[in-house]
Each structure stands twice: as structure tokens, then as C-alpha cells.
Amino acid sequence: MEQEFYTIDFDGFEANLPILPLPSGIKIAFFNLHGDSALTEHVAKQLAPKLADCEVLITAESKGLQLTHCIARELNQRYYAVARKSKKLYMQDGISVDIESSITTGKEQKMYLSKHDVELLKGKKVGIVDDVVSTGASLSGLEAIVEKAGGIIHKKAFVLAEGEAANRADVIYLKPLPLF
């Protein structure tokens, strides 16, 4: 069977997203920034001005990492926080939150934040960054960990808003992405 694709245009930069079935029966156009430096740089430059009034950024590993790195560089922010999905050795004195299952993971998870990143967020206007918002499960986890760290959720920015997430008034995104 021939692979189907959904093409999305980011103001002159096209990305062909493979349409993949999920176990639930829904098909998604799979957006993956991993390994695509040109696309990552392009969308980061489009998102950065929308986050210029944030004092610090946070993302969840792993698909938001390089995007957040590029946005932080554009904003001249040396550090950004990373919510991990497993507890690393250096995170023994950090915090954690439980998160619901997302559209792609299909199972409950935890998010962990190191003490360094907790201190980075405390009392600051925080910009949450990730590649795609869909069900909002990962976003809820990031919101919970920012609040637990004492940060102030200022903006929530994504490259794509999938399905009903495109109707959310509380998120910033570059393009809507349909479900199939």
C-alpha cells in the first residue's frame, strides 16, 4: 500500500507528514522535528516573537527539545527547563507530576523536573513550548509541573494544533492539523 501524506506549508516551507494509524483507529499526520534542522529552525523563528515576553521556556522531552533550544537561542535565553519522562540520577532533589495518557503514548506517565529547573522557573513568566498540542494531556502535565515549581504560566506555544485543539483560545500555534 502506498504511503499517504499530508502537506503543510509554514509560510513557504513545506513539510510532508506521513499519515499513520493509531491503535484507537484514528489516523494522524505525524509531525516529527527530530533530525530536520531546517524545519526546526524555520518554525522556531516563527514562534520566537510570540514568546518574546516570556522570561523562561519549558518543554517536555523529547520532540520539543530542539524546537525549544532554537527558540531560546532566538530570544537570547541561555537556559530553558526540560520536563523529563524518567527520573535521571541528577534529579533526586527535583519534583514530579502524574500526567494523563496522550494521543500518541496511550498510557499514563510522569514528568520530572530537576532542582535546577525548578529554580529556573520559580516566580518567572514561563512559556510552555512543544511541537503539537492535541488532547492536551502533555500540556496539562507541563502546566502542573510549572505551577508546582512556582512558575507563572504566561504562554503556551506549539507548531501545530491537532483536531479540536485548534479551537482552544489559550494556546498559540502556527497551523491547525486535522485528524484523519
GROMACS .gro file of C-alpha atoms in nm:
model
  180
    1MET     CA    1   0.000   0.000   0.000
    2GLU     CA    2   0.129   0.344  -0.092
    3GLN     CA    3   0.207   0.584   0.194
    4GLU     CA    4  -0.034   0.878   0.227
    5PHE     CA    5   0.097   1.223   0.318
    6TYR     CA    6  -0.050   1.550   0.438
    7THR     CA    7   0.139   1.856   0.316
    8ILE     CA    8   0.153   2.163   0.536
    9ASP     CA    9   0.302   2.498   0.435
   10PHE     CA   10   0.480   2.704   0.700
   11ASP     CA   11   0.493   3.032   0.508
   12GLY     CA   12   0.694   2.897   0.217
   13PHE     CA   13   0.849   2.595   0.387
   14GLU     CA   14   0.658   2.277   0.305
   15ALA     CA   15   0.657   1.964   0.519
   16ASN     CA   16   0.512   1.632   0.401
   17LEU     CA   17   0.372   1.449   0.702
   18PRO     CA   18   0.306   1.074   0.674
   19ILE     CA   19  -0.047   0.975   0.771
   20LEU     CA   20  -0.024   0.699   1.030
   21PRO     CA   21  -0.293   0.491   1.208
   22LEU     CA   22  -0.311   0.488   1.588
   23PRO     CA   23  -0.436   0.183   1.781
   24SER     CA   24  -0.759   0.378   1.853
   25GLY     CA   25  -0.842   0.378   1.481
   26ILE     CA   26  -0.774   0.749   1.435
   27LYS     CA   27  -0.515   0.844   1.177
   28ILE     CA   28  -0.276   1.131   1.238
   29ALA     CA   29  -0.039   1.326   1.018
   30PHE     CA   30   0.285   1.254   1.204
   31PHE     CA   31   0.489   1.569   1.266
   32ASN     CA   32   0.850   1.499   1.360
   33LEU     CA   33   1.114   1.767   1.409
   34HIS     CA   34   1.382   1.512   1.507
   35GLY     CA   35   1.666   1.533   1.261
   36ASP     CA   36   1.516   1.812   1.048
   37SER     CA   37   1.729   2.114   1.136
   38ALA     CA   38   1.593   2.334   0.856
   39LEU     CA   39   1.227   2.284   0.953
   40THR     CA   40   1.307   2.322   1.323
   41GLU     CA   41   1.493   2.648   1.264
   42HIS     CA   42   1.215   2.781   1.039
   43VAL     CA   43   0.927   2.720   1.281
   44ALA     CA   44   1.137   2.833   1.581
   45LYS     CA   45   1.193   3.169   1.410
   46GLN     CA   46   0.818   3.198   1.356
   47LEU     CA   47   0.732   3.111   1.718
   48ALA     CA   48   1.007   3.310   1.895
   49PRO     CA   49   0.847   3.657   1.853
   50LYS     CA   50   0.524   3.522   2.001
   51LEU     CA   51   0.718   3.422   2.317
   52ALA     CA   52   0.938   3.731   2.347
   53ASP     CA   53   0.776   3.843   2.673
   54CYS     CA   54   0.839   3.510   2.849
   55GLU     CA   55   1.127   3.507   3.097
   56VAL     CA   56   1.198   3.136   3.059
   57LEU     CA   57   1.080   2.843   2.846
   58ILE     CA   58   0.993   2.483   2.932
   59THR     CA   59   0.932   2.179   2.717
   60ALA     CA   60   0.881   1.806   2.763
   61GLU     CA   61   1.131   1.557   2.626
   62SER     CA   62   1.180   1.467   2.358
   63LYS     CA   63   1.014   1.613   2.049
   64GLY     CA   64   1.006   1.969   2.184
   65LEU     CA   65   1.374   1.978   2.281
   66GLN     CA   66   1.537   2.107   1.965
   67LEU     CA   67   1.246   2.345   1.899
   68THR     CA   68   1.279   2.499   2.245
   69HIS     CA   69   1.657   2.516   2.208
   70CYS     CA   70   1.621   2.714   1.885
   71ILE     CA   71   1.355   2.946   2.030
   72ALA     CA   72   1.565   3.009   2.343
   73ARG     CA   73   1.862   3.097   2.120
   74GLU     CA   74   1.643   3.336   1.918
   75LEU     CA   75   1.532   3.503   2.244
   76ASN     CA   76   1.887   3.516   2.386
   77GLN     CA   77   1.786   3.293   2.678
   78ARG     CA   78   2.079   3.079   2.790
   79TYR     CA   79   1.871   2.827   2.984
   80TYR     CA   80   1.537   2.656   2.938
   81ALA     CA   81   1.371   2.389   3.151
   82VAL     CA   82   1.313   2.031   3.039
   83ALA     CA   83   1.046   1.808   3.192
   84ARG     CA   84   1.178   1.452   3.166
   85LYS     CA   85   0.972   1.137   3.132
   86SER     CA   86   1.204   0.937   3.355
   87LYS     CA   87   1.391   1.034   3.670
   88LYS     CA   88   1.761   1.084   3.599
   89LEU     CA   89   2.036   1.044   3.859
   90TYR     CA   90   2.085   1.421   3.892
   91MET     CA   91   1.713   1.473   3.963
   92GLN     CA   92   1.694   1.321   4.312
   93ASP     CA   93   1.601   1.656   4.469
   94GLY     CA   94   1.357   1.765   4.196
   95ILE     CA   95   0.978   1.739   4.163
   96SER     CA   96   0.736   1.523   3.966
   97VAL     CA   97   0.374   1.517   3.848
   98ASP     CA   98   0.149   1.248   3.702
   99ILE     CA   99   0.005   1.310   3.356
  100GLU     CA  100  -0.279   1.153   3.161
  101SER     CA  101  -0.219   0.946   2.852
  102SER     CA  102  -0.163   1.144   2.533
  103ILE     CA  103  -0.291   1.062   2.185
  104THR     CA  104   0.046   0.911   2.086
  105THR     CA  105   0.156   0.737   2.410
  106GLY     CA  106  -0.178   0.586   2.511
  107LYS     CA  107  -0.067   0.535   2.874
  108GLU     CA  108  -0.028   0.736   3.192
  109GLN     CA  109   0.314   0.888   3.251
  110LYS     CA  110   0.510   1.100   3.496
  111MET     CA  111   0.707   1.417   3.436
  112TYR     CA  112   1.015   1.506   3.638
  113LEU     CA  113   1.190   1.839   3.682
  114SER     CA  114   1.538   1.886   3.831
  115LYS     CA  115   1.601   2.122   4.121
  116HIS     CA  116   1.800   2.346   3.881
  117ASP     CA  117   1.497   2.376   3.652
  118VAL     CA  118   1.260   2.430   3.945
  119GLU     CA  119   1.476   2.727   4.050
  120LEU     CA  120   1.485   2.848   3.689
  121LEU     CA  121   1.102   2.863   3.676
  122LYS     CA  122   1.024   2.989   4.027
  123GLY     CA  123   0.847   3.327   4.013
  124LYS     CA  124   0.907   3.369   3.639
  125LYS     CA  125   0.672   3.419   3.342
  126VAL     CA  126   0.701   3.080   3.171
  127GLY     CA  127   0.644   2.994   2.807
  128ILE     CA  128   0.543   2.632   2.752
  129VAL     CA  129   0.672   2.504   2.416
  130ASP     CA  130   0.605   2.180   2.230
  131ASP     CA  131   0.567   2.055   1.876
  132VAL     CA  132   0.196   1.957   1.871
  133VAL     CA  133  -0.099   2.006   2.106
  134SER     CA  134  -0.377   1.752   2.058
  135THR     CA  135  -0.569   1.610   2.353
  136GLY     CA  136  -0.389   1.846   2.592
  137ALA     CA  137  -0.263   1.566   2.819
  138SER     CA  138   0.106   1.656   2.783
  139LEU     CA  139   0.019   2.024   2.813
  140SER     CA  140  -0.170   1.958   3.138
  141GLY     CA  141   0.139   1.783   3.274
  142LEU     CA  142   0.361   2.076   3.180
  143GLU     CA  143   0.115   2.322   3.335
  144ALA     CA  144   0.107   2.118   3.656
  145ILE     CA  145   0.486   2.098   3.683
  146VAL     CA  146   0.526   2.474   3.615
  147GLU     CA  147   0.274   2.551   3.889
  148LYS     CA  148   0.435   2.305   4.132
  149ALA     CA  149   0.773   2.471   4.064
  150GLY     CA  150   0.625   2.813   4.143
  151GLY     CA  151   0.637   2.944   3.786
  152ILE     CA  152   0.371   3.162   3.626
  153ILE     CA  153   0.224   3.013   3.309
  154HIS     CA  154   0.240   3.303   3.067
  155LYS     CA  155   0.206   3.147   2.720
  156LYS     CA  156   0.159   2.805   2.562
  157ALA     CA  157   0.304   2.777   2.212
  158PHE     CA  158   0.304   2.496   1.957
  159VAL     CA  159   0.393   2.446   1.596
  160LEU     CA  160   0.065   2.263   1.530
  161ALA     CA  161  -0.276   2.234   1.698
  162GLU     CA  162  -0.428   1.898   1.610
  163GLY     CA  163  -0.801   1.831   1.583
  164GLU     CA  164  -1.013   2.011   1.843
  165ALA     CA  165  -0.705   2.171   1.999
  166ALA     CA  166  -0.716   2.425   1.715
  167ASN     CA  167  -1.028   2.567   1.884
  168ARG     CA  168  -0.852   2.637   2.215
  169ALA     CA  169  -0.826   3.006   2.298
  170ASP     CA  170  -0.543   2.953   2.548
  171VAL     CA  171  -0.276   2.830   2.304
  172ILE     CA  172  -0.062   2.987   2.034
  173TYR     CA  173   0.014   2.779   1.726
  174LEU     CA  174   0.137   2.826   1.372
  175LYS     CA  175  -0.101   2.595   1.184
  176PRO     CA  176  -0.401   2.369   1.253
  177LEU     CA  177  -0.362   1.998   1.180
  178PRO     CA  178  -0.663   1.779   1.102
  179LEU     CA  179  -0.722   1.427   1.230
  180PHE     CA  180  -0.797   1.165   0.965
   0.00000   0.00000   0.00000
